[in-house]
Coordinates of C-alpha atoms in Angstrom, one line a residue:
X1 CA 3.7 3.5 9.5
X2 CA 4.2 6.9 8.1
X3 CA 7.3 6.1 6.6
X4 CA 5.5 2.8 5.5
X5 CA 2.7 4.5 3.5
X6 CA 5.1 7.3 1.6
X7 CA 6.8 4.6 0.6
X8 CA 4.0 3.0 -1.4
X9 CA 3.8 3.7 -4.9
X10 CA 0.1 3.5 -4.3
X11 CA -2.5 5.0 -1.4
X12 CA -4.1 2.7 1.2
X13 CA -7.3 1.8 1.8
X14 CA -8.9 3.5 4.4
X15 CA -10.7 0.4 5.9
X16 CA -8.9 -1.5 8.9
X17 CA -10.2 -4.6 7.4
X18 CA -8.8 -3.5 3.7
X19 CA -5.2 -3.2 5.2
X20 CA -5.2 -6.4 6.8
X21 CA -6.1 -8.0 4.2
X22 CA -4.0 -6.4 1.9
X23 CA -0.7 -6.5 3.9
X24 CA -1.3 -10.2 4.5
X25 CA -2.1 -10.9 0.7
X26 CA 1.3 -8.6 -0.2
X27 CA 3.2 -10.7 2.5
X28 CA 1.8 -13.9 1.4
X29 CA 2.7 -13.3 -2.6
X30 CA 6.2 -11.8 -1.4
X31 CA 6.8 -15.5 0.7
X32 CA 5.8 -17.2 -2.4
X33 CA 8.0 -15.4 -4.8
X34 CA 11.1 -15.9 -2.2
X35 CA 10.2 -19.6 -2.1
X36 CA 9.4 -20.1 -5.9
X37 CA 13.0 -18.6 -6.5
X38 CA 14.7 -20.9 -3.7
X39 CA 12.7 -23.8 -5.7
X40 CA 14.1 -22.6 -9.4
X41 CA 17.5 -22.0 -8.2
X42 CA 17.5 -25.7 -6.8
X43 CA 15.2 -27.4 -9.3
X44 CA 17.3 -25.9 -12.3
X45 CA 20.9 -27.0 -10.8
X46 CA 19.1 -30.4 -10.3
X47 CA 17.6 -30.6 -13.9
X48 CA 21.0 -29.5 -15.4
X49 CA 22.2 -32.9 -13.9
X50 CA 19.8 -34.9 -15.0
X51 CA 20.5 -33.4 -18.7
X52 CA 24.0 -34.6 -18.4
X53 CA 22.9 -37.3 -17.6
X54 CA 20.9 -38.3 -20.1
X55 CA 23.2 -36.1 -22.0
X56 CA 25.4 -38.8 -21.9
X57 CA 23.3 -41.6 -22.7
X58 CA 22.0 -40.7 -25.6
X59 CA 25.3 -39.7 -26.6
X60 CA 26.8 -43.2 -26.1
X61 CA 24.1 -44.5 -28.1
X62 CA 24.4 -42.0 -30.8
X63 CA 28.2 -42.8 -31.0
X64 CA 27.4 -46.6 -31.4
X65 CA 24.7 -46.1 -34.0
X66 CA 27.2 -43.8 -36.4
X67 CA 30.3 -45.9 -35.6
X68 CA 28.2 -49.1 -36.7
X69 CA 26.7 -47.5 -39.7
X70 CA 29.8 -46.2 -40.6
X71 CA 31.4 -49.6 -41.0
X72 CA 29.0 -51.1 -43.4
X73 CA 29.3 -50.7 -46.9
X74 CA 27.2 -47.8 -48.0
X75 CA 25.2 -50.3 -50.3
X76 CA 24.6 -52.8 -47.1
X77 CA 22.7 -49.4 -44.9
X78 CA 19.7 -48.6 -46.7
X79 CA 18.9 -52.8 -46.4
X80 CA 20.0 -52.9 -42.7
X81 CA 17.6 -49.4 -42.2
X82 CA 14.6 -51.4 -44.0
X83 CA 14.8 -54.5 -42.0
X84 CA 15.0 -52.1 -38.8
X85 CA 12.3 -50.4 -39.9
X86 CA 10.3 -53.8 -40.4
X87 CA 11.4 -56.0 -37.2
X88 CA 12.1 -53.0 -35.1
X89 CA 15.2 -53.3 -32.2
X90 CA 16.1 -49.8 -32.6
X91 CA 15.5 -46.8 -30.2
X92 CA 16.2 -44.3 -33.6
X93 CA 13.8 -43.3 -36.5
X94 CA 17.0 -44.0 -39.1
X95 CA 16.7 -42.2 -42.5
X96 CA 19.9 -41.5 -45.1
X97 CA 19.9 -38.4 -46.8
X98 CA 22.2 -36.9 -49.4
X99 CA 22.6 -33.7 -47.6
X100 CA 22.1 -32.4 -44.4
X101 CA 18.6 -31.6 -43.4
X102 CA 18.8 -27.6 -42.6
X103 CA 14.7 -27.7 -41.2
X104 CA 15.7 -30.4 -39.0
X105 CA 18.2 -27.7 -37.2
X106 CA 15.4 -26.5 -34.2
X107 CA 18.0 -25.9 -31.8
X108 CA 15.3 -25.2 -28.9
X109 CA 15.8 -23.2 -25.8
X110 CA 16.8 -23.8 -22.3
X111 CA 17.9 -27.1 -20.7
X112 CA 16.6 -28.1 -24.1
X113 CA 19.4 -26.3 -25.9
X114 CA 21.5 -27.6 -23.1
X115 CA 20.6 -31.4 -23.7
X116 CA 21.5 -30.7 -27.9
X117 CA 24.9 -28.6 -27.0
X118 CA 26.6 -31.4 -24.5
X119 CA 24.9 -34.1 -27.0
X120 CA 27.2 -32.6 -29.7
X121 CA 30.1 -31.8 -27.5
X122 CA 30.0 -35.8 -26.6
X123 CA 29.4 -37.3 -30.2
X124 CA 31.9 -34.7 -31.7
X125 CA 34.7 -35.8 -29.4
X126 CA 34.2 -39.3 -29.3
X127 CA 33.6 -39.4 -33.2
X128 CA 36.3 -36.8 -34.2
X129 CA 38.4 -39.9 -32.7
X130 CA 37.3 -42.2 -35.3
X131 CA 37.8 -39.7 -38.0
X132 CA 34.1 -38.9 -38.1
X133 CA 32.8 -34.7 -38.2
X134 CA 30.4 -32.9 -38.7
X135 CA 27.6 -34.1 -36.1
X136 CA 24.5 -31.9 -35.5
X137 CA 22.4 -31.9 -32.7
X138 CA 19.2 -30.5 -32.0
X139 CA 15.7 -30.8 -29.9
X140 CA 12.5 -29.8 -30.9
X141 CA 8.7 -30.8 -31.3
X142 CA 8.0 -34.3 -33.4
X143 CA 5.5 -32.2 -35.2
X144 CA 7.7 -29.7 -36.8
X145 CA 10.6 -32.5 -37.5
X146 CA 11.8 -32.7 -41.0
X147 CA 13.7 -36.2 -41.3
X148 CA 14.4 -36.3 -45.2
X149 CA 16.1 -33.9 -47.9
X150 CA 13.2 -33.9 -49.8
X151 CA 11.2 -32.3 -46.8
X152 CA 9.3 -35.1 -45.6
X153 CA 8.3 -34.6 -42.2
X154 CA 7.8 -37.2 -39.5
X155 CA 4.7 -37.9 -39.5
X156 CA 4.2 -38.5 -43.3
X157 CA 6.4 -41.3 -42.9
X158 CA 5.0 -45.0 -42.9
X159 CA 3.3 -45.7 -39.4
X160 CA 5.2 -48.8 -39.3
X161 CA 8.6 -47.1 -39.2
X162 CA 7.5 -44.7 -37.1
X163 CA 6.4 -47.1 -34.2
X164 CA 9.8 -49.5 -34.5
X165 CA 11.1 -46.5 -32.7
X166 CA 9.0 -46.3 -30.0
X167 CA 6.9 -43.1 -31.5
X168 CA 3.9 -42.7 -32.5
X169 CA 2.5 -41.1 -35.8
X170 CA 1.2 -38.2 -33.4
X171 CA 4.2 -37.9 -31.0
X172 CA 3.9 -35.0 -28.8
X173 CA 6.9 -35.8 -26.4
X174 CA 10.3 -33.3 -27.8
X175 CA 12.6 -35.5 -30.0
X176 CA 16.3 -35.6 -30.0
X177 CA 18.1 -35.4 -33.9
X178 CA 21.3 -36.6 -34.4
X179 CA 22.6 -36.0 -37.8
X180 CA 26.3 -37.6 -39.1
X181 CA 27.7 -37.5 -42.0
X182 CA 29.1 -40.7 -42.6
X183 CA 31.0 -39.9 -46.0
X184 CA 30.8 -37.5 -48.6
X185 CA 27.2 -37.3 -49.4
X186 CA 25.6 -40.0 -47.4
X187 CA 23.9 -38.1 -43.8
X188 CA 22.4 -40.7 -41.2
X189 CA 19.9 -38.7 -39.2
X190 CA 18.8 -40.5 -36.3
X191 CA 15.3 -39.2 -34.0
X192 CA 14.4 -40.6 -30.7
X193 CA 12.1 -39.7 -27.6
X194 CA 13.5 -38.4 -24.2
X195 CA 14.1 -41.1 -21.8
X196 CA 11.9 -38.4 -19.5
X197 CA 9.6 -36.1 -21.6
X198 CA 8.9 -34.1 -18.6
X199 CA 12.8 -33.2 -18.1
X200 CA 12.4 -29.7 -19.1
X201 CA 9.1 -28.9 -17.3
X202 CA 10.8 -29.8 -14.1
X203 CA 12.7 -26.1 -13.7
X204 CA 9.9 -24.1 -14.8
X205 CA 8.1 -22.2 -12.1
X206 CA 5.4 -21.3 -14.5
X207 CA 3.9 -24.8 -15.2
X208 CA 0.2 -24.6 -15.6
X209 CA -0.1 -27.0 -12.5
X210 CA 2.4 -25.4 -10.3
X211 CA 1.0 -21.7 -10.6
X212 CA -2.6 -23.1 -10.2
X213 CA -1.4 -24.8 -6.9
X214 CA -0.2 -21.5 -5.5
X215 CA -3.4 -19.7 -7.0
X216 CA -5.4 -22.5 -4.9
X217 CA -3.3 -21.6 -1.7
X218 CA -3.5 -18.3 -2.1
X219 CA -7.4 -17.9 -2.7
X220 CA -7.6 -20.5 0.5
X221 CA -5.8 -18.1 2.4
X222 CA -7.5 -15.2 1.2
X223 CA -11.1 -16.6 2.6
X224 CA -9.8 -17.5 5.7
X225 CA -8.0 -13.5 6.6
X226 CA -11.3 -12.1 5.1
X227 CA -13.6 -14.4 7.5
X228 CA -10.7 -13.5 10.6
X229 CA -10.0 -9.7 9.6
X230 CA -14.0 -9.1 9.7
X231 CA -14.6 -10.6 13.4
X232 CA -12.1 -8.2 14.2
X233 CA -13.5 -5.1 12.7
X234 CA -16.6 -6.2 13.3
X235 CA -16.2 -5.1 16.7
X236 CA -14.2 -2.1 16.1
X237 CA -16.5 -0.7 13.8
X238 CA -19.5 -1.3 16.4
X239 CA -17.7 0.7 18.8
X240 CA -17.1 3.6 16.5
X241 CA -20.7 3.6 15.6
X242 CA -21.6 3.6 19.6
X243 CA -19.2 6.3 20.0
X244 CA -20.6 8.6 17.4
X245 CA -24.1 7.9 18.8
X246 CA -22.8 8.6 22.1
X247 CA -21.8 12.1 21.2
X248 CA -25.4 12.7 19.7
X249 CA -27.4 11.2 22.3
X250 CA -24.7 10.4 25.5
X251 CA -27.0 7.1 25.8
X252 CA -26.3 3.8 23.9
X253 CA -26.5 0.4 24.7
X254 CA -23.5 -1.3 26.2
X255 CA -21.0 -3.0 23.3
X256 CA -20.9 -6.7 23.7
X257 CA -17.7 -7.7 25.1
X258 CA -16.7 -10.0 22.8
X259 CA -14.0 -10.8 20.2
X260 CA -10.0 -10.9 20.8
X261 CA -8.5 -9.4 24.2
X262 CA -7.4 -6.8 23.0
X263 CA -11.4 -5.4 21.8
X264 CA -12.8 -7.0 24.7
X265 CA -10.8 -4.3 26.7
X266 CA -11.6 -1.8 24.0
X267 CA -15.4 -2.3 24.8
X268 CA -15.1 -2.6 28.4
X269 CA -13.2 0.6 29.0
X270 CA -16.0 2.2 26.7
X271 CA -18.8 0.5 28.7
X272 CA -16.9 1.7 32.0
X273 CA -16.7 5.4 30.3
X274 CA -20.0 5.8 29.1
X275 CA -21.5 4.4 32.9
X276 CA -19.3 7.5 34.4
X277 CA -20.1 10.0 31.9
X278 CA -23.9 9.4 32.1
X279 CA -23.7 9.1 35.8
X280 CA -21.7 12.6 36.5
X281 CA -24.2 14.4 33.5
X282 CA -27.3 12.9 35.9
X283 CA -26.1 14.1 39.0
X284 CA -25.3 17.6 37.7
X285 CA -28.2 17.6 36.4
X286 CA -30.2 16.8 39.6
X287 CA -27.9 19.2 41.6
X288 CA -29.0 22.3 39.1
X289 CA -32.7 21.5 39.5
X290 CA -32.4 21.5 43.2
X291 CA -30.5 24.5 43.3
X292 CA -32.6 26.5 41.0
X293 CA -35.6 25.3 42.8
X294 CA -34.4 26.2 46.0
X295 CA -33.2 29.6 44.9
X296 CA -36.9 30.3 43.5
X297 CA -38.0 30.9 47.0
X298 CA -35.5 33.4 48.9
X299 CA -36.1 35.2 45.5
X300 CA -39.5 35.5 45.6
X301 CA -39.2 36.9 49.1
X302 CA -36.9 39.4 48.5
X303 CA -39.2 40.5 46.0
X304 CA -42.2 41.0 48.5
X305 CA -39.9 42.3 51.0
X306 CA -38.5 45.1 47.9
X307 CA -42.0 46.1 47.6
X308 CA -42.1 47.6 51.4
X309 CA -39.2 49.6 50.7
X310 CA -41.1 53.2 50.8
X311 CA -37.9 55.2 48.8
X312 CA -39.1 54.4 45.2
X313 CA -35.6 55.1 43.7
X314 CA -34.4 52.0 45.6
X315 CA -37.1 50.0 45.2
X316 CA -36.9 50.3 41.6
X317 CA -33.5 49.5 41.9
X318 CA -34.1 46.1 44.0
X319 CA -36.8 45.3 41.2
X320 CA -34.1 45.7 38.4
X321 CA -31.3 43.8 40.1
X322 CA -33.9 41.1 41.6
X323 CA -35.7 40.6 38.3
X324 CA -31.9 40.5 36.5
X325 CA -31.3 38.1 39.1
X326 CA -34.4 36.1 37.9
X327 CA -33.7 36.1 34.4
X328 CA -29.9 34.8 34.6
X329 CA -31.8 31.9 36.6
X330 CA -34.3 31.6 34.1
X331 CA -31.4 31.6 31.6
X332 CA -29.8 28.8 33.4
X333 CA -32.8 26.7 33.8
X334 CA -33.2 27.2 29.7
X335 CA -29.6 26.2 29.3
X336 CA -30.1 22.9 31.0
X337 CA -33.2 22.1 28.9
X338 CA -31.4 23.2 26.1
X339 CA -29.3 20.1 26.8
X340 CA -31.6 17.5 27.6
X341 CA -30.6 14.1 26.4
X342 CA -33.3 11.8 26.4
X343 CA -34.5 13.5 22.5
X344 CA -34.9 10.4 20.1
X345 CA -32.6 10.9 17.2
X346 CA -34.7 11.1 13.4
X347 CA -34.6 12.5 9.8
X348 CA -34.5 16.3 10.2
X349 CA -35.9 17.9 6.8
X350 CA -34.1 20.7 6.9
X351 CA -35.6 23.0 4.4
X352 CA -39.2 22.6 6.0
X353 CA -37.3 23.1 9.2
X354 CA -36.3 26.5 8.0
X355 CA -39.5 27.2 6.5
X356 CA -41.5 26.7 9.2
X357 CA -39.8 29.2 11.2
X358 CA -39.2 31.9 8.8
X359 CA -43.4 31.6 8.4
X360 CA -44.7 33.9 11.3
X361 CA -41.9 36.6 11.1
X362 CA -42.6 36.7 6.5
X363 CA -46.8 36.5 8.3
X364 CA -46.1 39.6 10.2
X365 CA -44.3 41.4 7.7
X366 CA -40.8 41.1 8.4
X367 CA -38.1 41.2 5.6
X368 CA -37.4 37.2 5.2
X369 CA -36.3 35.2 2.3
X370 CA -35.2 31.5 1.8
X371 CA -33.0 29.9 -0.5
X372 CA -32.8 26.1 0.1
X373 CA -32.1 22.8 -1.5
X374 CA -33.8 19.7 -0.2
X375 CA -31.9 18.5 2.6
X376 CA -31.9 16.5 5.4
X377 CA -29.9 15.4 8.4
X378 CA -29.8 12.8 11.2
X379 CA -30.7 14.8 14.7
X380 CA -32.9 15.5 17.4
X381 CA -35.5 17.9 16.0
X382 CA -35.9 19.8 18.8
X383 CA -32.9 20.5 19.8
X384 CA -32.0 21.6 16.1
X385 CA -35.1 23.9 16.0
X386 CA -34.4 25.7 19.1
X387 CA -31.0 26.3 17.9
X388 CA -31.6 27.3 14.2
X389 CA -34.6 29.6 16.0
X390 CA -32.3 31.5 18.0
X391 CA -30.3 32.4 15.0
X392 CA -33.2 33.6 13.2
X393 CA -34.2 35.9 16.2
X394 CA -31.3 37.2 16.8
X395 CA -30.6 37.9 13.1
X396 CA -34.2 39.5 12.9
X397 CA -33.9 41.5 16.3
X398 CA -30.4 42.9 14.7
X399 CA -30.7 43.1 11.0
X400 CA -32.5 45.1 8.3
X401 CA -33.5 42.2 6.8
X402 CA -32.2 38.7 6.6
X403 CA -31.4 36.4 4.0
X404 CA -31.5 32.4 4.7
X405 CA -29.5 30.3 2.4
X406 CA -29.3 26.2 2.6
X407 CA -26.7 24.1 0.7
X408 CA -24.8 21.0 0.5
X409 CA -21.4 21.4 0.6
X410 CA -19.6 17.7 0.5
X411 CA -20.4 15.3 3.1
X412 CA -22.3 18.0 5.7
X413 CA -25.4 20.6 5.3
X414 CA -24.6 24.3 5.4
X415 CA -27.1 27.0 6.6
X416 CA -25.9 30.7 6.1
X417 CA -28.2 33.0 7.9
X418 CA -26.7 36.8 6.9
X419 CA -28.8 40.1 8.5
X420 CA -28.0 43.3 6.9
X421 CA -27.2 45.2 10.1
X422 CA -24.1 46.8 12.0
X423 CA -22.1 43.4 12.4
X424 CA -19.4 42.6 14.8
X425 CA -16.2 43.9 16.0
X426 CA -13.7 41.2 14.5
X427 CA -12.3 40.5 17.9
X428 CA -15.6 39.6 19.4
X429 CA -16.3 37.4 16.8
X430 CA -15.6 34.5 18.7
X431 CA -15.9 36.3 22.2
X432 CA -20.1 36.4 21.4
X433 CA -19.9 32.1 22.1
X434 CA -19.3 32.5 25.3
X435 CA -21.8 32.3 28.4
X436 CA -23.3 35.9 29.2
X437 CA -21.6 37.4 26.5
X438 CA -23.4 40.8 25.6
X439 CA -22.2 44.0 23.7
X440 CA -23.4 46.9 24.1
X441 CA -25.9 47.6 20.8
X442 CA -27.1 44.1 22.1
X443 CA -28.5 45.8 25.3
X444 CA -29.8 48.7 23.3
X445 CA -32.1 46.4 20.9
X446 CA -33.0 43.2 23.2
X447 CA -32.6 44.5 27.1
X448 CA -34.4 41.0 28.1
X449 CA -31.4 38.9 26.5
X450 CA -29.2 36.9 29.0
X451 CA -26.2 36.3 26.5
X452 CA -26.8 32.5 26.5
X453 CA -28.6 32.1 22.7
X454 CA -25.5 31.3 21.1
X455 CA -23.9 29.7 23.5
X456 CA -27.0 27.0 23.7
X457 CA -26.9 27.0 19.7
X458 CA -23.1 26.2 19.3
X459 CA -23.5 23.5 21.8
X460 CA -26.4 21.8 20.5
X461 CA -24.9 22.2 16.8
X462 CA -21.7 20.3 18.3
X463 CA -23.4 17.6 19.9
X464 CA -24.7 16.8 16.5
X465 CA -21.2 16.6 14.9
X466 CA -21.3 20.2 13.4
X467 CA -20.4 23.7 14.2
X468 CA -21.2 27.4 13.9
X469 CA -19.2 30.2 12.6
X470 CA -19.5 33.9 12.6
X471 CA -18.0 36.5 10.4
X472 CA -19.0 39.7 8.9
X473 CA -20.1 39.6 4.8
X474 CA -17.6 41.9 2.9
X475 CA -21.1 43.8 2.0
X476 CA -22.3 44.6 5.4
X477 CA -24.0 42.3 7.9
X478 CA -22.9 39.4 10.1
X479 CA -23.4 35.8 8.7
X480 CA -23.6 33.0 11.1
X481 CA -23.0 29.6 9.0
X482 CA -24.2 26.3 9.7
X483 CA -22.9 23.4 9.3
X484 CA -24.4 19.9 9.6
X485 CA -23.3 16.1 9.6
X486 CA -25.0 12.9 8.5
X487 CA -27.0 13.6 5.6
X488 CA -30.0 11.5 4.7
X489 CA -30.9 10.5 1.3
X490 CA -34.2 11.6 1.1
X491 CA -35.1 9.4 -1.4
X492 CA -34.1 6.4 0.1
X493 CA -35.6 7.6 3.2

């Protein structure tokens, strides 16, 4: 497919439906074209026969008119034309001229110029034998026919001789003009209808009616892959929503199993994954209560058993390692809370989030400023709270001041919380994400801290589809951005 798509002089959609539809529209119109130019090739070599053919029936009939009006006395044609022209009986408009009529010359174009050229090839051989030249042949429109040397066209001709022809005074079918010179000054010009008036339109593959038929297909069509390409997607794009609110909330209903095969498997293995993940997160979960319940005890007796100890030295020391002990349970305990699942998802306002938790700390006096555009995401509150709190804290507990800054940026919300204090080794940038992770200026200013805060906060952020990022401002300070998916319109909300 890659080779497929640099190949295009033109970027896909990004939609599965889009493609389908477009790839079976492209392979539809290429079909069409390969079959329209099979039909040309064969409907032109068929309409060339049919001009020959009739090629040579009007020649044979031209031939016989000039030969007979070339053996009547030149003051016996213009009686024979009138009575003709009165009682009909001849398939030609006949008019004598004195010259040859140059506006009659419309040579046309095509199997219409065809029909004229093999016309003229026929008459000028058979007549050249009776010592007869000069024949012209042409076909154009009755409308724009000129029949006589004083530029008289067709239609201003008497009705009457019009119609012993077989015309009509507004004759829209092409017209044949034969034009002899019979002697030296006298022209016969001779105009009939095509046997078949349609003759030309045969070969064309743009004939109003042809290109509307495979307009009419093609729209047919079109309905019927939009209708079929939707019931697929349809499906497809349920389980990508299901799977996106699976990673926010690891509980969605099941996907209807339903649709072709190949989705009913697609949903089914889904189903089947989401059943196991929940049930594995649940039993971990219950195993981690129990355990930190069952610990609770044992601790609390060492703890009454420390106090006995009558060297104070080392009973301070069991308080410190049994009350470290404690907290890293504690810590624990937080952790899996931290991670609770059963949150309901809503509109998270982000910049009364922020204010709202920067209020007690600017209250008491501490160095706290905010600089946010109205913004809001999809996401459990909570969870969101507890995780851009921690930030705050820690910036606080480790910062001069601290300066709060909220922003789009494209298709995600980005929080940059900077503190003005010592920053980070660059190598533990990263390192400070990890479980337990303490340095040692960390100890110094919060000796209660179990190195889980940003740990919990990374996590939560994930879940929601973002992530968090630390690195020390040029300036001074550490920085830890934000950065949220699914906005909300807040208007439209």
């Amino acid at each position: 497919m890659r080779w497929l798509r640099s190949g295009l002089p033109f970027r896909l959609p990004d939609s599965l439906r889009s493609r389908i539809i477009l790839f079976v529209v492209i392979g539809v119109l290429f079909s069409q074209v390969l079959v329209l130019m099979i039909w040309t090739v064969q409907a032109r070599s068929q309409a060339r026969a049919e001009v020959a053919q009739t090629a040579s029936e009007l020649a044979a009939a031209g031939v016989q008119a000039v030969r007979f009006f070339k053996a009547l006395p030149v003051q016996f044609r213009p009686m024979l034309i009138d009575q003709l022209r009165t009682t009909g009986g001849s398939r030609f408009v006949l008019q004598l001229n004195r010259a040859r009529v140059e506006e009659a010359a419309q040579g046309g174009e095509g199997l219409a110029r065809l029909l004229a050229t093999q016309v003229e090839q026929a008459m000028a051989s058979e007549l050249a034998a009776h010592g007869l030249s000069g024949v012209r042949v042409t076909v154009g429109p009755a409308a724009a026919l000129v029949v006589t040397d004083s530029g008289l066209h067709l239609g201003e001709l008497p009705k009457n001789w019009i119609e012993s022809a077989g015309l009509t005074a507004d004759e829209r079918r092409p017209l044949l003009t034969v034009q002899a010179e019979l002697d030296p000054g006298n022209w016969l010009l001779l105009a009939t209808a095509l046997p078949n008036p349609a003759l030309f339109e045969k070969a064309n593959p743009y004939a109003p009616d042809r290109l509307l038929l495979v307009l009419a297909g093609l729209v047919a069509l079109l309905a019927v892959v939009v209708v079929v390409a939707r019931e697929i997607t349809r499906s497809l794009s349920q389980l990508g929503q299901s799977a996106s609110a699976f990673a926010r909330d690891m509980v969605v209903a099941p996907i209807p199993e339903t649709g072709p095969q190949e989705v009913r498997g697609l949903a089914r293995a889904f189903n089947d994954m989401q059943a196991l993940i929940g049930r594995a997160v649940s039993d971990r979960e219950q195993l981690f209560r129990g355990v930190s319940h069952d610990l609770q005890t044992p601790i609390m007796r060492l703890k009454f058993r420390a106090e006995m100890v009558e060297d104070a030295e080392i009973r301070q020391g069991l308080r410190d390692d049994l009350q470290e002990l404690s907290d890293l349970l504690k810590g624990a305990l937080t952790t899996m809370r931290g991670a609770e699942l059963n949150e309901a998802t809503s509109a998270i306002a982000l910049d009364e989030l922020l204010a709202s938790l920067i209020a007690p700390g600017v209250a008491a006096g501490v160095a706290l400023t905010l600089s946010a555009q109205p913004t809001a995401v999809w996401g459990k509150p909570l969870a969101i709270k507890r995780a851009l709190g921690n930030l705050i804290d820690n910036a606080v507990r480790y910062g001069i001041r601290v300066d709060i800054r909220l922003q789009r940026a494209g298709e995600c919300a980005e929080i940059v919380i900077r503190d003005h204090g010592p920053g980070l080794p660059p190598e533990a940038l990263q390192r400070m994400f990890e479980p337990y992770q303490r340095l040692d200026h960390g100890r110094q200013h919060n000796a209660q801290g179990n190195g889980l805060g940003l740990w919990m906060a990374r996590n939560t952020v994930r879940r929601h589809g973002g992530d968090i990022v630390l690195r020390n401002h040029p300036e001074g300070g550490l920085e830890a951005v934000v950065t949220l998916k699914g906005l909300v319109d807040r208007a439209a909300d």
